[in-house]
């Protein structure tokens, strides 16, 4: 399965990743998603620097203007440029997506790998804890955390990262359970490799397929949670902008100035759409068995 | 089966104790108090209010008093709405949230299941691609973006439905449809993949071989196994539905539990926040148990020992 047979005399082994890349290249929708994401990332990173306006620049002479050449997406109730605010909101959104995912990656992979490798009572206890955390109504706990402690962005990162590692831990544990008794692990043990090294150098790299797939699905869900909390006034605080707060601000004047809501909203939907397509494409590419032909 | 149910119900007790303990100490260790925001209160007044609600006692005594109340089914008083208990507040607002949530889930099943079945039966056809692309769009459109778009479309352009009213069946349409879109998308995708897996199974070939009509094969034989992923999704879906209703209640001004929860959290109405969190946890655990029971009835391969 891992061999290309087009050239008989040059049978070359292809790695999982080369194989996956070949399949991904054929998936037009996934590629389209990737390109859109790259464009959006470039725009949100350098766009605000190139614009003559800044996200918190108030100009009460030009409030609630419809889209014009000088303000592509129009202005909001304080005369701030919606285009720049949407881009800055995109920065926050991407940042939250990446940081929360990184947190869930580090905690989830470590936790799952340790639990699966040691097995027995350790595994039982560690997974029972995950089960308990699973049944907490965590959206409510996150709201409580943000409302009662602090509404700053670090808290948001911590709260979102802390709740998104559970599924990751389960996935990794399952993988590790099936890997830990294989020959290459026994070989490593036989030559005296230390336990942490066996786990992180030998086993964890082999679990990366499903982990990558789940990671690409965590990013949009973290972004959605950020926007959701900001929408409720619990996430990003003004004057900083987030897609969630912009939509929330836009609702009050929806009948008169719909562009204040539509631009950030649509931008967010496009980003999530691309991420989901890419995630789906990656899943098909890395786990061909899951694709029903 | 009875063993499973009783074991799970007993398992609930420590779980709920953990939830109560976490929320209780989390709230109390947080800065601020229910009465700090009401400026202009003299210290004596705040002291008297704290005494009235029992907030002046040592923390561990308050904790045990609260636990005692919870065991008796009394979730305490609201510090924000004078003279009202948390039980009253929950029972008053819960029906609105439930009505909204269940209508949305019902719409989602009604639309999502057929969509997924058709996509699976006509795999790789135009219908399949279209419905899956639409499903992807549904998954990617946040509820709080879709809601306002629905208002612009149906309330402000077509003038068919009111943007924010509650009381008649008609007023339920916009919020319920808005909330259902994500679930339509999820259910359609799950149904499709579940059906595809089952349609390739041997027992379906047998059913076809004995000359059953295609519709009988699909509807009677394949569907039973094909909707298993949808049934197991019901548990997580209900959890999602909770956060979804918070947003939808906010946008369409529905007087539901979500709105009350956000208000209570912002005004540090301790007992209301704890009461709703506890109530939702119980609801989630019970629903998950029900889902497992239904799964066991539908799928003879699952056995509970």
Coordinates of C-alpha atoms in Angstrom, one line a residue:
Chain A
X1 CA 0.0 0.0 0.0
X2 CA 2.9 2.3 0.7
X3 CA 4.6 1.7 -2.6
X4 CA 4.3 3.3 -5.9
X5 CA 4.4 0.8 -8.7
X6 CA 4.3 3.0 -11.8
X7 CA 8.1 2.4 -12.2
X8 CA 8.9 -1.2 -11.8
X9 CA 12.7 -0.8 -11.5
X10 CA 12.4 2.1 -9.2
X11 CA 10.1 1.0 -6.5
X12 CA 10.3 3.7 -4.0
X13 CA 8.7 3.7 -0.6
X14 CA 6.4 6.6 0.0
X15 CA 5.8 7.8 3.5
X16 CA 2.4 8.4 4.9
X17 CA 2.8 12.1 4.3
X18 CA 3.9 11.8 0.7
X19 CA 0.9 9.6 0.1
X20 CA -1.4 12.0 1.9
X21 CA -0.1 15.0 0.0
X22 CA -0.8 13.2 -3.3
X23 CA -4.4 12.5 -2.3
X24 CA -4.8 16.0 -1.0
X25 CA -3.6 17.5 -4.2
X26 CA -6.4 15.8 -6.1
X27 CA -9.1 17.2 -3.8
X28 CA -10.0 20.6 -5.4
X29 CA -12.2 21.8 -2.5
X30 CA -9.5 21.2 0.1
X31 CA -6.9 23.0 -2.0
X32 CA -9.4 25.9 -2.5
X33 CA -9.8 26.0 1.2
X34 CA -6.1 26.0 1.8
X35 CA -5.5 28.9 -0.7
X36 CA -8.4 30.9 0.7
X37 CA -6.9 30.4 4.2
X38 CA -3.5 31.5 3.1
X39 CA -4.9 34.7 1.5
X40 CA -7.0 35.5 4.6
X41 CA -4.0 34.9 6.9
X42 CA -1.8 37.2 4.8
X43 CA -4.6 39.8 4.7
X44 CA -5.2 39.9 8.4
X45 CA -1.5 39.9 9.3
X46 CA -0.3 42.7 6.9
X47 CA -3.6 44.3 6.0
X48 CA -3.9 46.5 9.1
X49 CA -0.4 47.8 8.6
X50 CA -1.0 49.0 5.1
X51 CA -4.3 50.7 5.9
X52 CA -4.3 54.5 6.6
X53 CA -6.7 53.8 9.5
X54 CA -6.2 52.0 12.7
X55 CA -8.8 49.7 14.4
X56 CA -9.5 52.1 17.3
X57 CA -9.4 55.4 15.4
X58 CA -12.6 57.2 16.2
X59 CA -13.9 59.9 13.8
X60 CA -17.3 61.2 14.7
X61 CA -17.7 63.1 11.5
X62 CA -18.0 59.9 9.4
X63 CA -20.2 57.6 11.6
X64 CA -22.3 54.8 10.0
X65 CA -21.1 55.4 6.5
X66 CA -22.0 52.8 3.8
X67 CA -19.0 51.2 2.0
X68 CA -17.1 53.7 -0.1
X69 CA -13.7 53.9 -1.8
X70 CA -12.0 55.3 1.3
X71 CA -13.8 52.9 3.7
X72 CA -14.3 49.6 1.8
X73 CA -16.6 48.0 4.3
X74 CA -18.1 51.3 5.6
X75 CA -17.7 52.7 9.1
X76 CA -19.3 51.8 12.5
X77 CA -21.3 53.9 15.0
X78 CA -18.0 55.6 16.2
X79 CA -16.7 56.2 12.7
X80 CA -14.2 53.4 12.8
X81 CA -13.1 51.7 9.6
X82 CA -14.9 48.3 9.5
X83 CA -12.4 46.9 7.0
X84 CA -9.5 47.3 9.4
X85 CA -11.6 46.2 12.3
X86 CA -12.6 43.0 10.5
X87 CA -8.9 42.3 9.7
X88 CA -7.9 42.9 13.3
X89 CA -10.8 40.7 14.4
X90 CA -9.4 38.0 12.0
X91 CA -6.0 38.3 13.7
X92 CA -7.6 37.6 17.1
X93 CA -9.7 34.8 15.7
X94 CA -6.7 33.1 14.0
X95 CA -4.6 33.6 17.1
X96 CA -7.2 32.1 19.4
X97 CA -7.6 29.2 17.0
X98 CA -3.9 28.5 17.0
X99 CA -3.2 29.0 20.7
X100 CA -6.2 27.0 21.9
X101 CA -5.3 24.2 19.5
X102 CA -1.7 24.2 20.6
X103 CA -2.7 24.0 24.2
X104 CA -5.1 21.1 23.4
X105 CA -2.4 19.5 21.4
X106 CA 0.3 19.6 24.1
X107 CA -2.0 18.6 27.0
X108 CA -4.1 16.1 25.0
X109 CA -1.2 14.3 23.4
X110 CA 0.9 14.0 26.6
X111 CA -2.1 13.0 28.7
X112 CA -3.4 10.4 26.2
X113 CA 0.1 9.0 25.5
X114 CA 0.9 8.6 29.2
X115 CA -2.5 7.1 30.0
X116 CA -2.4 4.6 27.1
X117 CA 1.3 3.6 27.6
X118 CA 1.1 2.8 31.3
X119 CA -2.3 1.2 31.1
X120 CA -3.9 -0.6 34.1
X121 CA -4.8 1.5 37.1
X122 CA -3.1 4.6 35.8
X123 CA -5.1 4.4 32.6
X124 CA -8.3 3.7 34.5
X125 CA -7.9 6.7 36.8
X126 CA -6.8 9.1 34.1
X127 CA -9.6 8.2 31.7
X128 CA -12.2 8.4 34.5
X129 CA -11.0 12.0 35.1
X130 CA -11.5 12.7 31.4
X131 CA -15.0 11.1 31.6
X132 CA -15.9 13.4 34.5
X133 CA -14.6 16.5 32.7
X134 CA -16.6 15.4 29.7
X135 CA -19.9 15.5 31.5
X136 CA -19.4 19.0 32.8
X137 CA -21.5 21.6 31.0
X138 CA -18.2 23.4 30.1
X139 CA -19.7 26.2 28.1
X140 CA -21.3 27.2 31.4
X141 CA -18.1 26.9 33.3
X142 CA -16.2 28.9 30.7
X143 CA -18.9 31.6 31.0
X144 CA -18.5 31.5 34.8
X145 CA -14.7 31.7 34.5
X146 CA -14.8 34.7 32.2
X147 CA -17.7 36.6 33.9
X148 CA -16.3 36.1 37.4
X149 CA -12.6 36.3 37.0
X150 CA -11.3 38.4 34.2
X151 CA -12.5 39.1 30.7
X152 CA -9.0 39.4 29.3
X153 CA -7.7 37.5 26.4
X154 CA -5.3 35.3 28.3
X155 CA -8.2 33.9 30.3
X156 CA -10.0 33.2 27.0
X157 CA -7.0 31.3 25.7
X158 CA -6.7 29.3 28.9
X159 CA -10.4 28.6 29.1
X160 CA -10.7 27.4 25.5
X161 CA -7.5 25.4 25.5
X162 CA -8.4 23.7 28.8
X163 CA -11.7 22.4 27.6
X164 CA -10.6 21.2 24.1
X165 CA -7.9 18.7 25.0
X166 CA -10.3 15.9 26.2
X167 CA -11.1 14.4 22.8
X168 CA -7.5 14.7 21.8
X169 CA -6.4 12.7 24.8
X170 CA -8.9 10.0 24.0
X171 CA -7.8 9.7 20.4
X172 CA -4.1 9.5 21.3
X173 CA -4.8 7.0 24.1
X174 CA -6.6 4.7 21.6
X175 CA -3.8 4.9 19.2
X176 CA -1.1 4.3 21.8
X177 CA -3.0 1.3 23.2
X178 CA -2.8 -0.4 19.7
X179 CA 0.9 0.7 19.2
X180 CA 2.5 -0.1 22.5
X181 CA 2.8 -3.8 22.0
X182 CA 4.2 -3.7 18.5
X183 CA 7.7 -5.0 17.7
X184 CA 9.4 -1.7 17.2
X185 CA 8.4 -0.6 20.7
X186 CA 9.6 -3.9 22.2
X187 CA 12.9 -3.5 20.3
X188 CA 13.3 0.0 21.7
X189 CA 12.7 -1.3 25.2
X190 CA 15.1 -4.1 24.6
X191 CA 18.0 -1.8 23.8
X192 CA 17.3 0.2 26.9
X193 CA 15.6 3.3 25.7
X194 CA 14.1 5.3 28.5
X195 CA 10.3 5.3 29.0
X196 CA 9.7 9.0 28.2
X197 CA 11.8 8.6 25.0
X198 CA 9.9 5.5 24.0
X199 CA 6.6 7.4 24.4
X200 CA 7.6 10.7 22.7
X201 CA 10.1 9.6 20.1
X202 CA 8.8 6.2 19.1
X203 CA 5.1 6.0 19.8
X204 CA 3.7 9.6 19.6
X205 CA 5.1 10.3 16.0
X206 CA 3.1 7.2 14.8
X207 CA -0.2 8.6 16.2
X208 CA 0.1 11.9 14.3
X209 CA -2.3 11.0 11.4
X210 CA -5.5 11.1 13.4
X211 CA -4.0 13.8 15.7
X212 CA -3.5 16.2 12.7
X213 CA -7.0 15.5 11.5
X214 CA -8.5 16.3 14.9
X215 CA -6.3 19.4 15.2
X216 CA -7.6 20.9 12.0
X217 CA -11.1 20.4 13.3
X218 CA -10.2 22.0 16.7
X219 CA -9.1 25.3 15.1
X220 CA -12.5 26.2 13.7
X221 CA -14.3 25.1 16.8
X222 CA -12.0 27.2 19.0
X223 CA -12.5 30.2 16.7
X224 CA -16.2 29.7 16.9
X225 CA -16.1 29.6 20.7
X226 CA -14.1 32.8 20.8
X227 CA -16.6 34.5 18.6
X228 CA -19.5 33.1 20.6
X229 CA -18.0 34.4 23.9
X230 CA -17.1 37.7 22.4
X231 CA -20.6 37.9 21.0
X232 CA -22.0 37.5 24.5
X233 CA -19.6 40.3 25.7
X234 CA -17.4 37.8 27.6
X235 CA -14.5 37.5 25.3
X236 CA -12.4 40.2 23.5
X237 CA -13.1 43.6 25.1
X238 CA -13.4 47.0 23.3
X239 CA -11.7 48.8 21.7
X240 CA -10.1 45.7 20.4
X241 CA -12.3 44.1 17.7
X242 CA -13.3 40.5 17.2
X243 CA -15.8 39.0 14.7
X244 CA -18.1 38.1 17.5
X245 CA -18.2 41.6 19.1
X246 CA -18.6 43.2 15.7
X247 CA -21.6 41.0 14.9
X248 CA -23.0 41.8 18.3
X249 CA -22.5 45.5 17.8
X250 CA -24.1 45.3 14.4
X251 CA -27.3 43.6 15.6
X252 CA -28.6 46.8 17.3
X253 CA -28.5 48.7 14.0
X254 CA -29.2 45.9 11.7
X255 CA -32.2 47.5 9.9
X256 CA -30.3 50.7 9.2
X257 CA -26.7 49.8 8.7
X258 CA -26.6 46.1 7.8
X259 CA -23.0 46.3 6.5
X260 CA -21.7 46.7 10.0
X261 CA -22.8 43.1 10.6
X262 CA -22.6 41.5 7.2
X263 CA -18.9 42.1 6.4
X264 CA -17.4 40.6 9.6
X265 CA -20.0 37.9 9.7
X266 CA -19.4 36.8 6.1
X267 CA -15.6 37.0 6.6
X268 CA -15.9 34.7 9.5
X269 CA -18.2 32.2 7.7
X270 CA -15.7 32.1 4.7
X271 CA -12.8 31.4 7.0
X272 CA -14.6 28.6 8.8
X273 CA -15.9 27.2 5.5
X274 CA -12.3 27.0 4.2
X275 CA -11.0 25.5 7.4
X276 CA -13.7 22.8 7.4
X277 CA -13.1 21.9 3.8
X278 CA -9.3 21.6 4.4
X279 CA -10.0 19.5 7.5
X280 CA -12.3 17.2 5.6
X281 CA -9.7 16.9 2.8
X282 CA -6.9 16.1 5.3
X283 CA -9.0 13.5 6.9
X284 CA -9.7 11.8 3.6
X285 CA -6.0 12.1 2.7
X286 CA -4.5 10.8 5.9
X287 CA -7.1 8.2 6.5
X288 CA -8.2 6.8 3.2
X289 CA -10.2 4.0 4.8
X290 CA -12.6 6.6 6.2
X291 CA -13.6 7.7 2.7
X292 CA -16.3 5.6 1.3
X293 CA -15.9 5.2 -2.3
Chain B
X1 CA -30.3 -3.1 31.1
X2 CA -31.7 -2.4 34.6
X3 CA -28.3 -2.9 36.0
X4 CA -26.8 -0.4 33.6
X5 CA -29.4 2.2 34.4
X6 CA -29.0 1.8 38.2
X7 CA -25.2 1.8 38.0
X8 CA -25.2 5.0 35.9
X9 CA -27.7 6.7 38.2
X10 CA -25.6 5.8 41.2
X11 CA -22.5 7.1 39.3
X12 CA -24.3 10.4 38.9
X13 CA -24.1 11.2 42.6
X14 CA -20.3 11.7 42.9
X15 CA -20.3 13.5 39.6
X16 CA -23.0 16.0 40.7
X17 CA -21.1 16.4 44.0
X18 CA -18.0 17.3 42.0
X19 CA -19.9 19.8 39.8
X20 CA -21.6 21.4 42.8
X21 CA -18.2 21.7 44.6
X22 CA -16.4 23.1 41.6
X23 CA -19.0 25.7 40.9
X24 CA -19.4 26.7 44.5
X25 CA -15.8 27.3 45.3
X26 CA -15.1 28.8 41.8
X27 CA -17.8 31.4 42.3
X28 CA -16.8 32.2 45.9
X29 CA -13.1 32.5 45.3
X30 CA -13.8 34.9 42.4
X31 CA -13.5 38.6 43.2
X32 CA -16.7 40.7 43.6
X33 CA -19.9 39.9 45.4
X34 CA -23.6 40.1 44.5
X35 CA -24.1 43.4 46.3
X36 CA -20.8 45.2 45.4
X37 CA -22.2 46.5 42.1
X38 CA -25.2 48.2 43.8
X39 CA -23.3 51.4 44.5
X40 CA -24.4 53.7 47.2
X41 CA -25.2 51.0 49.6
X42 CA -23.8 51.7 53.1
X43 CA -21.5 49.0 54.5
X44 CA -24.2 48.3 57.1
X45 CA -26.7 47.6 54.4
X46 CA -24.4 45.3 52.5
X47 CA -23.7 43.5 55.8
X48 CA -27.4 43.1 56.5
X49 CA -28.0 41.8 53.0
X50 CA -25.1 39.3 53.3
X51 CA -26.6 38.2 56.6
X52 CA -30.0 37.8 55.1
X53 CA -28.7 35.4 52.4
X54 CA -26.4 33.6 54.8
X55 CA -23.3 34.9 53.0
X56 CA -21.7 36.1 56.2
X57 CA -21.0 32.7 57.6
X58 CA -17.7 30.8 57.1
X59 CA -17.4 29.4 53.6
X60 CA -17.4 25.7 54.6
X61 CA -20.7 26.2 56.6
X62 CA -22.3 27.9 53.6
X63 CA -21.1 25.0 51.5
X64 CA -22.8 22.4 53.7
X65 CA -25.9 24.5 54.0
X66 CA -26.1 24.7 50.2
X67 CA -25.6 21.0 49.9
X68 CA -28.3 20.3 52.4
X69 CA -30.6 22.5 50.4
X70 CA -29.7 20.8 47.1
X71 CA -30.4 17.4 48.5
X72 CA -33.9 18.6 49.5
X73 CA -34.3 20.1 46.0
X74 CA -34.0 23.7 47.1
X75 CA -31.6 25.6 45.1
X76 CA -31.6 28.7 47.2
X77 CA -32.8 32.3 46.7
X78 CA -31.9 34.7 44.0
X79 CA -29.9 37.7 45.2
X80 CA -30.9 39.7 42.2
X81 CA -34.7 39.2 42.0
X82 CA -35.7 39.8 45.6
X83 CA -38.1 37.2 47.0
X84 CA -37.7 34.7 44.2
X85 CA -36.2 31.3 44.5
X86 CA -33.9 29.7 41.9
X87 CA -36.4 26.9 41.5
X88 CA -39.1 29.4 40.5
X89 CA -36.7 31.1 38.0
X90 CA -35.7 27.8 36.4
X91 CA -39.3 26.5 36.1
X92 CA -40.4 29.7 34.7
X93 CA -37.8 30.0 31.9
X94 CA -37.0 26.3 31.2
X95 CA -40.2 25.6 29.1
X96 CA -39.2 28.4 26.7
X97 CA -35.7 27.0 26.2
X98 CA -37.0 23.4 25.9
X99 CA -39.6 24.4 23.4
X100 CA -37.0 26.2 21.3
X101 CA -34.4 23.4 21.6
X102 CA -36.7 20.5 20.8
X103 CA -38.4 22.3 17.9
X104 CA -35.0 23.0 16.4
X105 CA -33.9 19.4 16.9
X106 CA -37.1 18.1 15.4
X107 CA -36.7 20.3 12.3
X108 CA -33.1 19.2 12.0
X109 CA -34.2 15.5 12.0
X110 CA -37.0 16.2 9.6
X111 CA -34.7 17.8 7.1
X112 CA -31.3 16.3 7.8
X113 CA -32.2 12.6 7.7
X114 CA -33.8 12.6 4.3
X115 CA -31.0 14.7 3.0
X116 CA -28.4 12.3 4.2
X117 CA -30.3 9.2 3.0
X118 CA -30.7 10.6 -0.5
X119 CA -27.0 11.7 -0.6
X120 CA -26.0 8.2 0.4
X121 CA -28.3 6.3 -2.0
X122 CA -27.3 8.6 -4.9
X123 CA -23.6 8.7 -3.9
X124 CA -21.3 10.8 -6.1
X125 CA -24.2 12.3 -8.0
X126 CA -25.0 16.0 -8.3
X127 CA -27.6 15.7 -5.5
X128 CA -24.9 14.2 -3.2
X129 CA -22.4 16.9 -3.9
X130 CA -25.0 19.7 -3.5
X131 CA -26.4 18.5 -0.3
X132 CA -23.0 17.9 1.2
X133 CA -21.7 21.3 0.1
X134 CA -24.8 22.9 1.7
X135 CA -24.2 20.9 4.8
X136 CA -20.7 22.2 5.0
X137 CA -22.0 25.7 4.6
X138 CA -24.4 25.1 7.4
X139 CA -21.7 23.8 9.7
X140 CA -19.5 26.8 9.0
X141 CA -22.1 29.5 9.5
X142 CA -22.2 30.6 13.1
X143 CA -25.7 30.8 14.6
X144 CA -25.1 34.4 15.5
X145 CA -24.3 35.3 11.9
X146 CA -27.2 33.3 10.5
X147 CA -29.7 34.8 13.0
X148 CA -29.3 38.4 12.0
X149 CA -29.3 37.4 8.3
X150 CA -32.7 35.7 8.9
X151 CA -34.0 38.8 10.6
X152 CA -32.8 41.0 7.7
X153 CA -34.5 38.6 5.2
X154 CA -37.7 37.6 6.8
X155 CA -38.5 40.5 9.2
X156 CA -37.0 43.6 7.6
X157 CA -37.3 42.8 3.9
X158 CA -40.2 40.4 3.5
X159 CA -42.1 41.5 6.6
X160 CA -43.4 38.0 7.2
X161 CA -42.2 37.2 10.8
X162 CA -41.4 39.4 13.7
X163 CA -37.7 39.8 14.6
X164 CA -38.1 39.5 18.4
X165 CA -41.3 38.4 20.0
X166 CA -42.4 35.5 22.0
X167 CA -45.8 34.0 22.9
X168 CA -47.3 32.6 19.7
X169 CA -46.3 29.6 17.7
X170 CA -45.4 31.9 14.8
X171 CA -42.8 33.6 16.9
X172 CA -41.0 30.3 17.3
X173 CA -40.3 29.8 13.6
X174 CA -37.3 32.1 13.1
X175 CA -35.3 31.2 16.3
X176 CA -36.0 27.5 15.8
X177 CA -35.0 27.4 12.2
X178 CA -31.9 29.5 12.9
X179 CA -30.9 27.0 15.7
X180 CA -31.7 24.0 13.6
X181 CA -29.4 24.8 10.6
X182 CA -26.2 23.5 12.2
X183 CA -27.9 20.3 13.3
X184 CA -29.4 19.8 9.8
X185 CA -25.9 19.9 8.5
X186 CA -24.4 17.6 11.1
X187 CA -27.3 15.1 10.9
X188 CA -27.1 15.0 7.1
X189 CA -23.4 14.3 7.1
X190 CA -23.7 11.6 9.8
X191 CA -26.6 10.0 8.2
X192 CA -24.8 9.9 4.8
X193 CA -21.6 8.3 6.2
X194 CA -23.6 5.9 8.4
X195 CA -25.8 4.8 5.5
X196 CA -22.9 4.4 3.2
X197 CA -21.2 2.0 5.7
X198 CA -24.4 0.0 6.1
X199 CA -25.2 -0.1 2.4
X200 CA -22.0 -1.9 1.8
X201 CA -22.7 -4.6 4.4
X202 CA -23.4 -8.2 3.7
X203 CA -26.9 -8.3 5.2
X204 CA -28.0 -5.6 2.7
X205 CA -26.7 -7.7 -0.2
X206 CA -28.8 -10.6 1.3
X207 CA -31.8 -8.4 1.5
X208 CA -31.3 -7.3 -2.2
X209 CA -30.7 -10.9 -3.2
X210 CA -34.0 -12.1 -1.8
X211 CA -35.7 -9.6 -4.1
X212 CA -36.8 -6.9 -1.8
X213 CA -37.6 -3.6 -3.5
X214 CA -34.9 -0.9 -3.2
X215 CA -37.0 1.3 -1.0
X216 CA -37.7 -1.6 1.4
X217 CA -33.9 -2.4 1.5
X218 CA -33.1 1.3 2.2
X219 CA -35.9 2.2 4.5
X220 CA -36.4 -0.9 6.5
X221 CA -33.0 -2.6 6.6
X222 CA -30.3 -0.1 6.0
X223 CA -31.8 2.8 7.9
X224 CA -31.9 1.0 11.2
X225 CA -28.1 0.6 11.2
X226 CA -27.4 3.8 9.3
X227 CA -28.9 6.2 11.8
X228 CA -26.8 4.8 14.7
X229 CA -24.3 7.6 14.3
X230 CA -27.1 10.1 14.5
X231 CA -28.4 8.6 17.7
X232 CA -25.0 8.7 19.3
X233 CA -24.7 12.3 18.2
X234 CA -27.8 13.2 20.2
X235 CA -25.8 13.4 23.4
X236 CA -23.2 15.9 22.2
X237 CA -25.9 17.6 20.2
X238 CA -27.9 18.4 23.3
X239 CA -24.8 19.9 24.9
X240 CA -24.3 22.0 21.7
X241 CA -27.9 22.9 21.7
X242 CA -27.4 24.5 25.1
X243 CA -24.8 27.0 23.9
X244 CA -26.8 27.5 20.7
X245 CA -29.9 28.4 22.6
X246 CA -27.9 31.0 24.6
X247 CA -27.1 32.8 21.3
X248 CA -30.5 32.4 19.7
X249 CA -32.3 33.5 22.9
X250 CA -30.1 36.6 22.9
X251 CA -30.7 37.5 19.3
X252 CA -34.4 36.9 19.2
X253 CA -35.0 38.1 22.8
X254 CA -36.4 34.8 23.9
X255 CA -37.1 34.7 27.7
X256 CA -35.2 31.4 28.2
X257 CA -32.7 29.9 30.6
X258 CA -29.7 30.9 28.6
X259 CA -30.5 34.6 28.8
X260 CA -31.1 34.3 32.5
X261 CA -27.8 32.5 33.0
X262 CA -25.7 35.2 31.3
X263 CA -27.5 37.9 33.3
X264 CA -27.0 36.0 36.5
X265 CA -23.3 35.4 35.8
X266 CA -22.7 39.1 35.0
X267 CA -24.5 40.2 38.2
X268 CA -23.0 37.5 40.4
X269 CA -26.3 36.0 41.3
X270 CA -24.5 33.0 43.0
X271 CA -27.4 30.8 43.6
X272 CA -28.9 31.2 40.1
X273 CA -25.6 30.5 38.4
X274 CA -25.0 27.4 40.6
X275 CA -28.6 26.2 40.3
X276 CA -28.7 26.4 36.5
X277 CA -25.3 24.8 36.1
X278 CA -26.4 21.9 38.3
X279 CA -29.7 21.6 36.6
X280 CA -28.1 21.5 33.1
X281 CA -25.6 18.9 34.3
X282 CA -28.4 16.6 35.5
X283 CA -30.2 17.1 32.3
X284 CA -27.1 16.3 30.2
X285 CA -26.3 13.1 32.2
X286 CA -29.9 11.8 32.0
X287 CA -30.1 12.5 28.3
X288 CA -26.8 10.7 27.7
X289 CA -28.1 7.7 29.6
X290 CA -31.3 7.7 27.5
X291 CA -29.2 7.9 24.3
X292 CA -27.2 4.8 25.4
X293 CA -30.4 2.9 26.1
X294 CA -31.8 3.7 22.7
X295 CA -28.5 2.7 21.1
X296 CA -28.7 -0.6 22.9
X297 CA -32.2 -1.2 21.6
X298 CA -31.3 -0.3 18.0
X299 CA -28.0 -2.2 17.8
X300 CA -28.0 -5.8 19.0
X301 CA -24.2 -5.8 18.7
X302 CA -24.0 -3.6 21.7
X303 CA -24.3 -5.4 25.0
X304 CA -24.1 -3.9 28.4
X305 CA -22.5 -6.1 31.0

